[in-house]
Amino acid sequence: MTTVTVPNELLAIEDWDALEETDANRYWELVDGTIIMNSFPTAGHQFVAHRLVNLLDAQLPEGLVALQHLGLTIEARFPPTVRGPDVVVFSRAQVKLDVARIDPADVQLVVEVVSPGSRRTDRIAKVADYQYAGIPAYWIIDPAAAEGDAFVAYELAGGAYKEVARGSGVITLERPFPVTIDVGALLTLD
């Protein structure tokens, strides 16, 4: 068993960067200088996120890439916040830089696949964080939600997110780039 020593003070971004990963069964975020420990996503959760990355890659315009589980700096100033969205669509140029975290200015879309323990965080706290960071689009995919709530898309307008799509069928969006998502097929685990 790995023992993790949690600091008893708020961390600066440099402190966060200096921490080593200590538990492969957990995944960590930094929220207002405080370490937040989450369970590592289940196989079904990761399958949905992986399938979404493949679907996005086939439709993304040149210069953008979709990847899973990257750090996203929401606020670098003290006390910092670093989130770990399930899927991030960002400028391909950042891949060449091999950065530790993605800057929100380079991000077009973040996606959270909801787990039983993340429902409130994904639907409330992360909406506020991604909106604050100026991320143009945020999607929530909830495999356990009622059929009409399995997919929700937000678009940043005037500094606030507005809902632009919701459902479980085929959804077509024009922003932040043209894309069509078959939500039912995305969530089918066979």
Tab-separated table of C-alpha atoms in Angstrom:
chain	number	residue	atom	x	y	z
A	1	MET	CA	0.000	0.000	0.000
A	2	THR	CA	1.259	3.459	-0.900
A	3	THR	CA	1.176	6.127	1.775
A	4	VAL	CA	0.379	9.597	0.561
A	5	THR	CA	1.365	12.601	2.641
A	6	VAL	CA	-1.080	15.392	1.976
A	7	PRO	CA	0.283	18.890	2.585
A	8	ASN	CA	-1.475	20.800	5.346
A	9	GLU	CA	-1.260	24.101	3.477
A	10	LEU	CA	-2.507	25.329	0.123
A	11	LEU	CA	-0.190	24.506	-2.751
A	12	ALA	CA	1.244	26.930	-5.264
A	13	ILE	CA	1.434	25.800	-8.894
A	14	GLU	CA	5.172	25.088	-8.461
A	15	ASP	CA	4.393	22.800	-5.487
A	16	TRP	CA	1.829	20.950	-7.608
A	17	ASP	CA	4.346	20.486	-10.416
A	18	ALA	CA	6.909	19.129	-7.945
A	19	LEU	CA	4.609	16.381	-6.626
A	20	GLU	CA	5.184	12.898	-7.965
A	21	GLU	CA	2.316	10.597	-8.843
A	22	THR	CA	1.956	8.256	-5.900
A	23	ASP	CA	-1.045	6.046	-6.592
A	24	ALA	CA	-1.884	4.620	-10.021
A	25	ASN	CA	-5.438	3.814	-8.839
A	26	ARG	CA	-6.265	7.467	-8.165
A	27	TYR	CA	-6.268	10.541	-10.223
A	28	TRP	CA	-5.618	13.960	-8.778
A	29	GLU	CA	-6.770	17.507	-9.398
A	30	LEU	CA	-5.815	20.749	-7.682
A	31	VAL	CA	-8.719	23.007	-6.710
A	32	ASP	CA	-7.989	26.368	-5.104
A	33	GLY	CA	-4.620	25.049	-3.923
A	34	THR	CA	-6.119	21.885	-2.390
A	35	ILE	CA	-5.425	18.382	-3.676
A	36	ILE	CA	-8.572	16.528	-4.699
A	37	MET	CA	-8.305	12.755	-5.025
A	38	ASN	CA	-10.699	10.961	-7.373
A	39	SER	CA	-11.143	7.300	-8.208
A	40	PHE	CA	-9.541	6.347	-11.480
A	41	PRO	CA	-12.203	6.054	-14.222
A	42	THR	CA	-13.752	2.625	-14.790
A	43	ALA	CA	-13.240	0.650	-17.995
A	44	GLY	CA	-16.694	1.671	-19.289
A	45	HIS	CA	-15.974	5.336	-18.548
A	46	GLN	CA	-12.637	5.170	-20.348
A	47	PHE	CA	-14.180	3.273	-23.270
A	48	VAL	CA	-16.717	6.065	-23.822
A	49	ALA	CA	-13.990	8.739	-23.593
A	50	HIS	CA	-11.713	6.781	-25.945
A	51	ARG	CA	-14.531	6.265	-28.440
A	52	LEU	CA	-15.298	10.013	-28.294
A	53	VAL	CA	-11.649	10.891	-28.974
A	54	ASN	CA	-11.709	8.659	-32.073
A	55	LEU	CA	-14.991	10.172	-33.249
A	56	LEU	CA	-13.675	13.715	-32.737
A	57	ASP	CA	-10.348	12.978	-34.432
A	58	ALA	CA	-12.218	11.921	-37.558
A	59	GLN	CA	-14.055	15.272	-37.687
A	60	LEU	CA	-11.654	17.849	-36.249
A	61	PRO	CA	-10.349	20.626	-38.458
A	62	GLU	CA	-6.628	20.695	-39.187
A	63	GLY	CA	-4.607	22.085	-36.325
A	64	LEU	CA	-6.716	20.581	-33.520
A	65	VAL	CA	-6.275	17.337	-31.601
A	66	ALA	CA	-8.417	15.461	-29.052
A	67	LEU	CA	-6.709	13.666	-26.167
A	68	GLN	CA	-7.729	12.078	-22.879
A	69	HIS	CA	-6.663	12.972	-19.339
A	70	LEU	CA	-4.529	16.075	-19.697
A	71	GLY	CA	-4.027	18.681	-17.023
A	72	LEU	CA	-5.793	21.966	-17.754
A	73	THR	CA	-4.715	25.088	-15.894
A	74	ILE	CA	-7.840	26.934	-14.796
A	75	GLU	CA	-5.977	29.396	-12.559
A	76	ALA	CA	-2.176	29.525	-12.219
A	77	ARG	CA	-2.125	32.336	-9.647
A	78	PHE	CA	-2.294	31.400	-5.989
A	79	PRO	CA	-4.331	29.476	-5.017
A	80	PRO	CA	-4.179	27.569	-8.305
A	81	THR	CA	-6.685	25.217	-9.910
A	82	VAL	CA	-5.708	22.443	-12.316
A	83	ARG	CA	-8.484	20.205	-13.653
A	84	GLY	CA	-8.165	16.910	-15.528
A	85	PRO	CA	-10.996	16.711	-18.070
A	86	ASP	CA	-11.765	13.347	-19.638
A	87	VAL	CA	-11.285	14.758	-23.153
A	88	VAL	CA	-9.630	17.989	-24.268
A	89	VAL	CA	-9.639	19.409	-27.803
A	90	PHE	CA	-6.778	21.841	-28.236
A	91	SER	CA	-4.190	23.245	-30.608
A	92	ARG	CA	-1.982	20.526	-32.084
A	93	ALA	CA	0.993	22.929	-31.722
A	94	GLN	CA	0.890	22.309	-27.961
A	95	VAL	CA	1.647	18.615	-28.463
A	96	LYS	CA	5.013	19.542	-29.975
A	97	LEU	CA	5.828	21.672	-26.929
A	98	ASP	CA	5.260	18.642	-24.658
A	99	VAL	CA	3.801	20.852	-21.932
A	100	ALA	CA	2.791	19.523	-18.504
A	101	ARG	CA	-0.585	21.258	-18.680
A	102	ILE	CA	-2.684	22.838	-21.371
A	103	ASP	CA	-3.419	26.553	-21.181
A	104	PRO	CA	-7.119	27.437	-21.581
A	105	ALA	CA	-6.283	29.855	-24.415
A	106	ASP	CA	-5.312	26.830	-26.551
A	107	VAL	CA	-8.461	24.805	-25.754
A	108	GLN	CA	-11.602	24.669	-27.892
A	109	LEU	CA	-13.588	22.019	-26.005
A	110	VAL	CA	-13.509	20.040	-22.769
A	111	VAL	CA	-15.643	16.978	-22.119
A	112	GLU	CA	-16.480	15.222	-18.869
A	113	VAL	CA	-17.870	11.691	-18.850
A	114	VAL	CA	-19.884	11.507	-15.654
A	115	SER	CA	-19.162	8.829	-13.064
A	116	PRO	CA	-21.372	8.159	-10.026
A	117	GLY	CA	-18.924	10.076	-7.811
A	118	SER	CA	-18.466	13.017	-10.187
A	119	ARG	CA	-22.037	13.965	-11.116
A	120	ARG	CA	-22.251	17.090	-8.925
A	121	THR	CA	-18.687	18.190	-9.699
A	122	ASP	CA	-19.128	17.779	-13.467
A	123	ARG	CA	-22.516	19.533	-13.553
A	124	ILE	CA	-21.770	22.404	-11.162
A	125	ALA	CA	-18.144	23.010	-10.157
A	126	LYS	CA	-16.540	22.211	-13.495
A	127	VAL	CA	-19.131	24.234	-15.414
A	128	ALA	CA	-18.058	27.244	-13.329
A	129	ASP	CA	-14.331	26.477	-13.667
A	130	TYR	CA	-14.370	25.981	-17.437
A	131	GLN	CA	-16.561	29.032	-17.907
A	132	TYR	CA	-14.179	31.119	-15.744
A	133	ALA	CA	-11.216	29.880	-17.815
A	134	GLY	CA	-12.960	30.960	-21.036
A	135	ILE	CA	-13.190	27.508	-22.620
A	136	PRO	CA	-15.428	28.008	-25.706
A	137	ALA	CA	-17.360	24.739	-25.323
A	138	TYR	CA	-18.069	22.188	-22.578
A	139	TRP	CA	-19.862	18.862	-23.023
A	140	ILE	CA	-21.173	16.541	-20.347
A	141	ILE	CA	-21.759	12.901	-21.280
A	142	ASP	CA	-23.652	10.934	-18.645
A	143	PRO	CA	-24.084	7.227	-19.445
A	144	ALA	CA	-26.406	6.711	-16.451
A	145	ALA	CA	-28.638	9.750	-17.054
A	146	ALA	CA	-32.199	9.655	-18.310
A	147	GLU	CA	-32.254	9.319	-22.098
A	148	GLY	CA	-32.769	13.032	-22.773
A	149	ASP	CA	-29.915	14.038	-20.467
A	150	ALA	CA	-27.166	11.692	-21.690
A	151	PHE	CA	-25.472	14.517	-23.609
A	152	VAL	CA	-25.445	18.224	-22.779
A	153	ALA	CA	-23.436	20.806	-24.735
A	154	TYR	CA	-22.635	24.310	-23.531
A	155	GLU	CA	-21.212	27.181	-25.534
A	156	LEU	CA	-19.568	30.285	-24.072
A	157	ALA	CA	-21.530	33.418	-24.962
A	158	GLY	CA	-20.869	36.765	-23.305
A	159	GLY	CA	-18.665	35.148	-20.650
A	160	ALA	CA	-21.288	32.602	-19.554
A	161	TYR	CA	-22.207	29.132	-20.731
A	162	LYS	CA	-25.531	28.639	-22.441
A	163	GLU	CA	-26.937	25.232	-23.225
A	164	VAL	CA	-26.972	24.621	-26.990
A	165	ALA	CA	-27.841	20.922	-27.218
A	166	ARG	CA	-29.243	18.122	-25.071
A	167	GLY	CA	-30.348	14.599	-25.874
A	168	SER	CA	-29.465	11.020	-26.648
A	169	GLY	CA	-29.808	10.751	-30.437
A	170	VAL	CA	-27.735	12.215	-33.241
A	171	ILE	CA	-26.590	15.730	-32.354
A	172	THR	CA	-24.951	18.130	-34.800
A	173	LEU	CA	-23.097	21.207	-33.588
A	174	GLU	CA	-21.417	23.977	-35.579
A	175	ARG	CA	-19.268	25.399	-32.756
A	176	PRO	CA	-16.541	25.346	-31.698
A	177	PHE	CA	-16.131	23.290	-34.916
A	178	PRO	CA	-18.625	21.332	-37.031
A	179	VAL	CA	-19.229	17.903	-35.496
A	180	THR	CA	-21.916	15.216	-35.403
A	181	ILE	CA	-22.237	12.895	-32.407
A	182	ASP	CA	-24.431	9.792	-32.294
A	183	VAL	CA	-24.883	9.727	-28.517
A	184	GLY	CA	-26.602	6.326	-28.464
A	185	ALA	CA	-23.775	4.695	-30.437
A	186	LEU	CA	-21.172	6.471	-28.302
A	187	LEU	CA	-22.681	5.029	-25.117
A	188	THR	CA	-23.181	1.477	-26.430
A	189	LEU	CA	-20.550	-0.649	-24.748
A	190	ASP	CA	-20.767	-3.705	-27.052
